[in-house]
XYZ file of C-alpha atoms in Angstrom:
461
model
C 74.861 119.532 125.669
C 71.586 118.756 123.840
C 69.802 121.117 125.701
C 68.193 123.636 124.251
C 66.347 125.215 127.175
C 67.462 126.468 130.213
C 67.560 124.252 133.054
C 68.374 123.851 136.881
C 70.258 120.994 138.261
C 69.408 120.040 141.804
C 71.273 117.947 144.333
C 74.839 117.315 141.563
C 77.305 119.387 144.035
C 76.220 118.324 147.716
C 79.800 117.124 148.215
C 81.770 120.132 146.862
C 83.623 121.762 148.821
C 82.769 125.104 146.984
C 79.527 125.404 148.680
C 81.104 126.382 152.177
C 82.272 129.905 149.844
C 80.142 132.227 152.222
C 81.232 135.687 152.061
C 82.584 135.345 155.717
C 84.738 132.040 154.471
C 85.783 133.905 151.247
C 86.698 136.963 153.261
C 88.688 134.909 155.382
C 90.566 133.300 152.872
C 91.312 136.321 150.942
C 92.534 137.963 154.074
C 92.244 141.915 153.722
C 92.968 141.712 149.893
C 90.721 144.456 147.561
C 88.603 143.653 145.141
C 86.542 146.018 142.736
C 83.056 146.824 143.462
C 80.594 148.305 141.036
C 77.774 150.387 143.200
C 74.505 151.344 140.888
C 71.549 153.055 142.565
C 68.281 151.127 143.556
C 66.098 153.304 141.736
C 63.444 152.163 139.204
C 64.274 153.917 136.208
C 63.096 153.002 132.081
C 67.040 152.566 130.893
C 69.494 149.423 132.048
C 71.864 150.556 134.553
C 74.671 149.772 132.236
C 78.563 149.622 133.593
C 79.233 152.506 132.189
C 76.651 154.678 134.185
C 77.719 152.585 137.499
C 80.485 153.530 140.032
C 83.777 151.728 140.935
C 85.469 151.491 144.419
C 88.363 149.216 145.724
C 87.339 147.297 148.783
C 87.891 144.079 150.984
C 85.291 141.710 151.561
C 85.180 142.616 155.434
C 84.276 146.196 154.582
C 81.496 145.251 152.212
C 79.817 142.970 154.588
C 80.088 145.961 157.526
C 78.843 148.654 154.751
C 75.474 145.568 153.540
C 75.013 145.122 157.525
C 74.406 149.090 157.774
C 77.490 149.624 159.638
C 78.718 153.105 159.522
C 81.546 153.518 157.708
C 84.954 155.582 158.286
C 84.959 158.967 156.643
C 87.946 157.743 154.422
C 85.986 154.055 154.013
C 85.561 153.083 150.020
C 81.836 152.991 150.405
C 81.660 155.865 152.801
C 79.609 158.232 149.646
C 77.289 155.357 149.017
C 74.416 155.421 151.319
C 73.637 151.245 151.840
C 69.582 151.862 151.488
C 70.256 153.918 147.814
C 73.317 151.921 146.338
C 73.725 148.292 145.727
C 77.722 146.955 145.425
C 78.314 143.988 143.293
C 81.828 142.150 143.056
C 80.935 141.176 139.347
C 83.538 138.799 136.717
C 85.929 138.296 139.091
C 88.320 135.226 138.049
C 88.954 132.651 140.245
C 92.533 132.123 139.010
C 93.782 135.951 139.949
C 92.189 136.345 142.815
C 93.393 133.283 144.271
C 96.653 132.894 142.280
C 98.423 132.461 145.850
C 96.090 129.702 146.960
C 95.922 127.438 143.905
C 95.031 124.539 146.112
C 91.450 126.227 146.459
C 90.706 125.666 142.593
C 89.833 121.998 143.560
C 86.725 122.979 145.703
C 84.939 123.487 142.437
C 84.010 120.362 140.433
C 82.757 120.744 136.553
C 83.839 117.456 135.689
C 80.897 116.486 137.575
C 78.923 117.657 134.850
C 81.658 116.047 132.142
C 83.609 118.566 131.569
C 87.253 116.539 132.897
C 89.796 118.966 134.358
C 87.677 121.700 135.027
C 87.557 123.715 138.066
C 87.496 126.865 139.907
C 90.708 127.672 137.553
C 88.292 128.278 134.662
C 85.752 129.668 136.849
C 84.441 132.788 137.512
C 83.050 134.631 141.252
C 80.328 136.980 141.355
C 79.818 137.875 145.100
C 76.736 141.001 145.461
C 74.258 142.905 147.611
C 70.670 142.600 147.315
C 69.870 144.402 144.191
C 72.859 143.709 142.400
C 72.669 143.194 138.703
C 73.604 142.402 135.177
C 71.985 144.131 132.416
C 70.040 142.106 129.952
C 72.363 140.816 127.205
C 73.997 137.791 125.582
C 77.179 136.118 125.462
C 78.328 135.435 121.813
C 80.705 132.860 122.503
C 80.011 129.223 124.592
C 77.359 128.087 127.047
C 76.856 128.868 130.685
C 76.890 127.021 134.261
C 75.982 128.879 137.215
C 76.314 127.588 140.555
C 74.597 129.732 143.503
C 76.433 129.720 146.459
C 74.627 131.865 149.001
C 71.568 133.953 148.860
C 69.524 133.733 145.858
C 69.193 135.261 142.208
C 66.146 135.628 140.109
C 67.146 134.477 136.401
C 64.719 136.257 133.490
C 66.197 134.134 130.336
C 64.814 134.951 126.439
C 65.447 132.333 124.157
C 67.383 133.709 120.504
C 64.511 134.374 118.865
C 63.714 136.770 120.810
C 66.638 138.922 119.765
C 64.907 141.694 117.659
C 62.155 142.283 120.578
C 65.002 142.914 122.569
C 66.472 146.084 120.610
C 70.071 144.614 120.867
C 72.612 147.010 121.169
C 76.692 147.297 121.256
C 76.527 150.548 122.811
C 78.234 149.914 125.698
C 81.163 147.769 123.550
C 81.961 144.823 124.571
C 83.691 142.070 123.275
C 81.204 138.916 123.488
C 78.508 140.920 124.896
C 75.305 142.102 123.011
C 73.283 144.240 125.289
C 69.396 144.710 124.915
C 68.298 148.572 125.657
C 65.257 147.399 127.009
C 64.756 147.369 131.466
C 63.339 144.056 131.203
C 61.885 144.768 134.542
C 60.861 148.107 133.941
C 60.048 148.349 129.762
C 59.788 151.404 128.674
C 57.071 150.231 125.799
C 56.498 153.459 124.201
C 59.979 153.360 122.679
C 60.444 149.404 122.536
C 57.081 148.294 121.560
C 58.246 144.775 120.374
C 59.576 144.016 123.564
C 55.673 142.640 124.151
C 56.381 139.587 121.928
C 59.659 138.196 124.210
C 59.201 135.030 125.841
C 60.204 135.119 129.335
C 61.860 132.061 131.281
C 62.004 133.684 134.665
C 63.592 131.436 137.659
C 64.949 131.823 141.274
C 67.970 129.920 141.653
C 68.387 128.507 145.663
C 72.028 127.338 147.120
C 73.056 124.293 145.901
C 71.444 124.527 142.353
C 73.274 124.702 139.309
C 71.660 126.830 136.248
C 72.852 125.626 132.480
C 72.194 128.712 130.231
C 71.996 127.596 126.508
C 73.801 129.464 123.759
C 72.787 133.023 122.701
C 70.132 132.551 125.640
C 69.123 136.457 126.950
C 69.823 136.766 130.467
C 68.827 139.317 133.237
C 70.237 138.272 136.912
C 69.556 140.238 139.924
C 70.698 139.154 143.708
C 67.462 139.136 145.570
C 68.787 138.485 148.964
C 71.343 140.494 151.453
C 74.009 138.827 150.075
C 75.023 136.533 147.036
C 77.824 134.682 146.175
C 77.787 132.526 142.654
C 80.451 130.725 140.828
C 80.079 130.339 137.416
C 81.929 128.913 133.824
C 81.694 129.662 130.300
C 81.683 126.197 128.146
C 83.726 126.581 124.890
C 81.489 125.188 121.934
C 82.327 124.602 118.309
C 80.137 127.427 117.213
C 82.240 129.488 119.210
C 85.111 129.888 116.074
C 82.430 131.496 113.693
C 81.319 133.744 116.488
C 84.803 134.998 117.087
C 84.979 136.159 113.430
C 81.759 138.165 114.053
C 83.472 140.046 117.095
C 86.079 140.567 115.334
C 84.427 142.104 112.211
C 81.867 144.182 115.222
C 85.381 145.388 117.130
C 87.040 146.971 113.769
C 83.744 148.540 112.929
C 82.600 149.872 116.363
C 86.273 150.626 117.001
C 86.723 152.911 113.435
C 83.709 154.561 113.930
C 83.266 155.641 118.001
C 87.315 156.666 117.586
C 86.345 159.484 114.390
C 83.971 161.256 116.842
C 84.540 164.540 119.303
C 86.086 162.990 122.045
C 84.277 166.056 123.657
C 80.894 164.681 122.918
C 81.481 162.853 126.300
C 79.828 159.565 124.825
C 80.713 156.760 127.755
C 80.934 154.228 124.454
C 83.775 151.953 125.966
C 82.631 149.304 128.801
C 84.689 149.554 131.697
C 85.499 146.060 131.154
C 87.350 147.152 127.554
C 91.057 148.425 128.609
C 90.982 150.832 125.800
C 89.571 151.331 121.844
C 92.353 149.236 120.270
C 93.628 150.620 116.618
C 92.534 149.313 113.228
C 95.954 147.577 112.879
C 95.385 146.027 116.017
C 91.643 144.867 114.854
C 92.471 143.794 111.569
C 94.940 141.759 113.083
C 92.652 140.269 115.569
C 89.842 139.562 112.352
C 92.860 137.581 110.547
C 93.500 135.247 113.771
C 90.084 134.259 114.517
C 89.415 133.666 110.591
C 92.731 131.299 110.469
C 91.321 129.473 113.450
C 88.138 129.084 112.043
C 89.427 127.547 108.739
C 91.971 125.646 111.524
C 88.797 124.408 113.341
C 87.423 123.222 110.026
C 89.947 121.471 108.843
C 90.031 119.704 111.838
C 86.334 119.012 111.523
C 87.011 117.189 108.624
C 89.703 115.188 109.394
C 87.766 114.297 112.066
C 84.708 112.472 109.503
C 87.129 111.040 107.595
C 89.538 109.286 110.957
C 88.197 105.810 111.126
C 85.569 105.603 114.306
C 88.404 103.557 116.098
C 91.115 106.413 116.038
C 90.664 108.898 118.593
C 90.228 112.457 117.707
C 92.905 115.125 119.176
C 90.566 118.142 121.602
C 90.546 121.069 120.151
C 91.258 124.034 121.916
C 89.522 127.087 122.715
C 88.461 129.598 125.564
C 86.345 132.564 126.200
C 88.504 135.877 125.903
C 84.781 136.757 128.106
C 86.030 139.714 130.730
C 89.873 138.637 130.682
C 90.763 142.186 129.335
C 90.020 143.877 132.854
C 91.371 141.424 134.562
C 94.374 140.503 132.799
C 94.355 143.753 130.745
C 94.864 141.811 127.853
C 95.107 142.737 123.921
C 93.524 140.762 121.015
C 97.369 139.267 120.911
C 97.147 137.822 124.626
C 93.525 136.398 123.661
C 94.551 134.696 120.685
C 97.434 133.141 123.728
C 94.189 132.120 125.680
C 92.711 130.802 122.820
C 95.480 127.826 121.992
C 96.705 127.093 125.727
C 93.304 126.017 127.344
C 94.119 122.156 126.935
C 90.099 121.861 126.879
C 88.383 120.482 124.059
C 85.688 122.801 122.554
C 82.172 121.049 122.963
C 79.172 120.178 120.105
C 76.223 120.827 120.933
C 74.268 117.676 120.707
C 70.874 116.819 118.560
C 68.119 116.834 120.291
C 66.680 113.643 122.326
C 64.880 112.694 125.125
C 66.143 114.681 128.376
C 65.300 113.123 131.999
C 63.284 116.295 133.469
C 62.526 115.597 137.006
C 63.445 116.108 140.830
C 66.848 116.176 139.701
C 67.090 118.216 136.847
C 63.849 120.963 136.253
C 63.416 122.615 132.956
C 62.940 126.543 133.082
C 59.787 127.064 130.780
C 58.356 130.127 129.818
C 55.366 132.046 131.527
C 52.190 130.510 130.847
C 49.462 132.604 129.115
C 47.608 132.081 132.688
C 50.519 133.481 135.221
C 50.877 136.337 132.744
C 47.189 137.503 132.614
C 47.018 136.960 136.104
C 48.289 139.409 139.478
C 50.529 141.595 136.886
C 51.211 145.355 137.223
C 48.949 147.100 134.831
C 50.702 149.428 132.211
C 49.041 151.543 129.599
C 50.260 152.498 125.955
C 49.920 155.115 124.320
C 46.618 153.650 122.682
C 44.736 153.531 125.839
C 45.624 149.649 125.099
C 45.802 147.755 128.754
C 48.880 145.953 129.437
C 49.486 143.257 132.104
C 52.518 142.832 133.234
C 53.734 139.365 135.590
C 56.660 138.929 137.621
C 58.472 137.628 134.457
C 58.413 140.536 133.002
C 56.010 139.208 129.654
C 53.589 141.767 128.462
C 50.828 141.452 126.285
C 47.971 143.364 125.329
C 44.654 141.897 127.232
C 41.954 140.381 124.610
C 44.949 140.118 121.976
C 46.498 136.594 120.735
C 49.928 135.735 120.543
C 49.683 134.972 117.388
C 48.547 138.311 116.211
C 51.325 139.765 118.310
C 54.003 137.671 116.668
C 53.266 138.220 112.710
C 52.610 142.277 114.010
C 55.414 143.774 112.104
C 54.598 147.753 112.787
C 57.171 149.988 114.256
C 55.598 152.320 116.560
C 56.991 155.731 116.946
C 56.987 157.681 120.196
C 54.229 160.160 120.540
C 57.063 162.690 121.418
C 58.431 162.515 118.058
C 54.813 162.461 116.072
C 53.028 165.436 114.533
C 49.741 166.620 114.962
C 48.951 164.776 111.748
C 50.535 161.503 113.435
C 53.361 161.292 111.330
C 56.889 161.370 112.140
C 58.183 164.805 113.296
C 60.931 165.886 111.047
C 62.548 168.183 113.412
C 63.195 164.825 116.332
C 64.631 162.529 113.413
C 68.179 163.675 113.359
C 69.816 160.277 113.488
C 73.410 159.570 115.688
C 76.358 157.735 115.046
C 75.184 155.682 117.685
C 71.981 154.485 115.602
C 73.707 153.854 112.446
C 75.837 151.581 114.297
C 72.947 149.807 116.229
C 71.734 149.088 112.163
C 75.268 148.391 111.369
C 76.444 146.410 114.097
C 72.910 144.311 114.279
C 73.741 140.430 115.049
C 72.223 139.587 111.770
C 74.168 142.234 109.495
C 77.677 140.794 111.370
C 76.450 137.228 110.822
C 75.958 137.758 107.085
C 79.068 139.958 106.507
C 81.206 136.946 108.290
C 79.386 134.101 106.128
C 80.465 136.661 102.924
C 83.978 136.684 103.742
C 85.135 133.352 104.824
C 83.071 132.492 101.607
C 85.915 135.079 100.371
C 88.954 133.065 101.883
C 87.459 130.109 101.646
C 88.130 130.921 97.250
């Protein structure tokens, strides 16, 4: 837990039983039951291909593995309109406990308490099984911290550290509860529009079979499956810091939620995630905001009964989950969450100070691109200046000739050349601002964080 890095563990799960979940075993075991699959296109475009532009079927596992082996499908088959060389299909968020709520024995195959997390398995665990190409838009999760576990095939990890946030144009546009999106390709910037994206950071790794990937708090993540098939089990670690971070999603649902639900509903604006049942009402919000304020003054009160309970008296876990992707699932309201939120039975974990971490064979540190790799064998892209930018396979740009630190302390907002004048200044007529960019201003990480710090101040009197 003192981590602050990403990092892959190598040769901790030789012995679980998890790693025989092919797609053959796990279609085997979940014998002609359907599963959703999302199916995006392959193309190379400038905008994420976020859920809400992607396409849902119902399938079983056996007729995902005939459509990925180029078998051709029935006329009435679920991927029968998807042509395998243009679509990809991935089996995204799926939760271990539903899918397999008739074979609970099966939980036991995965082993977090390996990693010292007691009690936790494939119960609290999540499957993500996908064709090559498959992928999750760049974002962060607001609450907890993140094991992977790859299964079968491989994934290529790009991972931006937090303070990279504001280079990332973060967005909640898609909404989603615990999920900040970045508008920014990461593998395909459009740097006309998101100039700043040239100061991220990059941690860029391909994670094998067998390896385990910790992803650190409010760590930026883009995963694609870069293999025919990929099958990964993963599971969100509660952490302290996860209370305060519920208030903000709280405070971001009843203010997304207000505003997207005034608009034309004929304006056709996809601003829901798939993964969101439905816009829930302001009573419904409010409530929500109250909860996760009462358990944060719960979970601080507890805090300090903790500092004041002699050193010999141990400490009752406190108790707290991910609400992360249950509402799909489990089609759950803020009032089933706040459920999920007191009957976990695990302890929420702090993140430790910093010391000395063993790096080696057995556990390898993810570290950014070097100034070499990213000057070096990159796709060349030019701005609007004429400027040359290289481009490496993590995705880090930077202008050739130009320091980082001059890119860092550059504070200029460039605007398009489609929306500039002759004169070069801002064209008046392409300035008309949406509801959509208020709320990206609104709605920023930093704005929620301050507006939650003013009003548990407020309770707090």
């Amino acid at each position: 837990m003192s981590l602050q890095q990403p990092a892959v563990f190598c040769n901790m799960v030789g012995d679980w039983p998890a790693l025989r979940w092919n797609t053959k075993y796990l279609s085997a075991v979940l014998d002609g039951k359907t599963i959703q699959f999302r199916l995006g296109l392959k193309t190379m475009d400038l905008v994420p291909q976020f859920e809400t532009r992607c396409s849902y079927v119902e399938a079983t596992l056996e007729e995902f593995l005939a459509w990925s082996c180029g078998e051709p499908s029935c006329p009435s088959g679920p991927f029968s309109c998807y042509e395998f060389s243009k679509y990809w299909a991935y089996a995204d968020y799926k939760y271990i406990a539903r899918i397999f709520e008739d074979k609970p024995e099966i939980f036991q195959d995965v082993r977090w308490s390996d990693f010292g997390f007691p009690g936790r398995s494939g119960k609290e665990s999540t499957l993500w099984i996908g064709s090559e190409g498959a992928n999750t838009p760049c974002h962060l999760d607001s609450y907890g911290c993140n094991l992977v576990l790859q299964v079968q095939g491989r994934k290529r990890w790009h991972l931006f550290p937090p303070g990279d946030t504001s280079f990332l144009y973060p967005t909640r546009i898609p909404y989603e509860e615990s999920s900040i999106f970045s508008k920014v390709n990461v593998t395909n910037p459009d740097l006309r529009c998101f100039p700043e994206f040239r100061n991220t950071t990059a941690h860029v790794v391909t994670l094998s079979p067998g390896q385990v990937l910790l992803v650190p708090r409010h760590w930026w993540h883009y995963v694609e499956s870069i293999d025919p098939i990929t099958v990964s089990i993963n599971s969100w670690i509660e952490l302290d810091a996860d209370h305060e971070a519920r208030v903000e999603e709280a405070i971001t649902r009843m203010l997304v939620c207000a505003i997207k639900s005034a608009e034309n509903p004929a304006d056709g604006d996809l601003w829901l995630n798939p993964t969101e049942v439905e816009a829930t009402s302001h009573e419904t919000n409010l409530q929500y905001l109250n909860e996760a304020v009462s358990m944060y003054l719960r979970s601080q009160k507890a805090s300090l009964s903790e500092q004041a309970r002699p050193s010999s008296t141990p400490a009752e876990p406190r108790t707290s989950t991910s609400c992360k992707r249950k509402r799909r699932e489990a089609a759950c309201q803020p009032e089933g969450c706040r459920l999920l939120t007191h009957g976990s039975g695990f302890a929420a974990f702090k993140a430790e100070k910093p010391q000395e971490i063993p790096f080696g064979p057995h556990l390898i540190q993810v570290l950014p691109q070097s100034q070499e790799t990213r000057l070096m064998g990159g796709a060349a892209v030019e701005s609007d200046s004429g400027d040359l930018l290289h481009e490496n396979e993590g995705g880090h740009l930077g202008k050739l000739h130009c320091t980082r630190k001059q890119l860092v302390t550059s504070n200029d907002h460039e605007t398009p050349a489609h929306q500039m004048d002759a004169d070069g200044s801002p064209n008046a007529s392409q300035t008309a601002l949406s509801t959509n960019d208020l709320l990206d201003c609104l709605v920023n990480p930093r704005v929620i964080s301050l507006v939650a710090q003013l009003l548990l101040e407020r309770t707090r009197v």
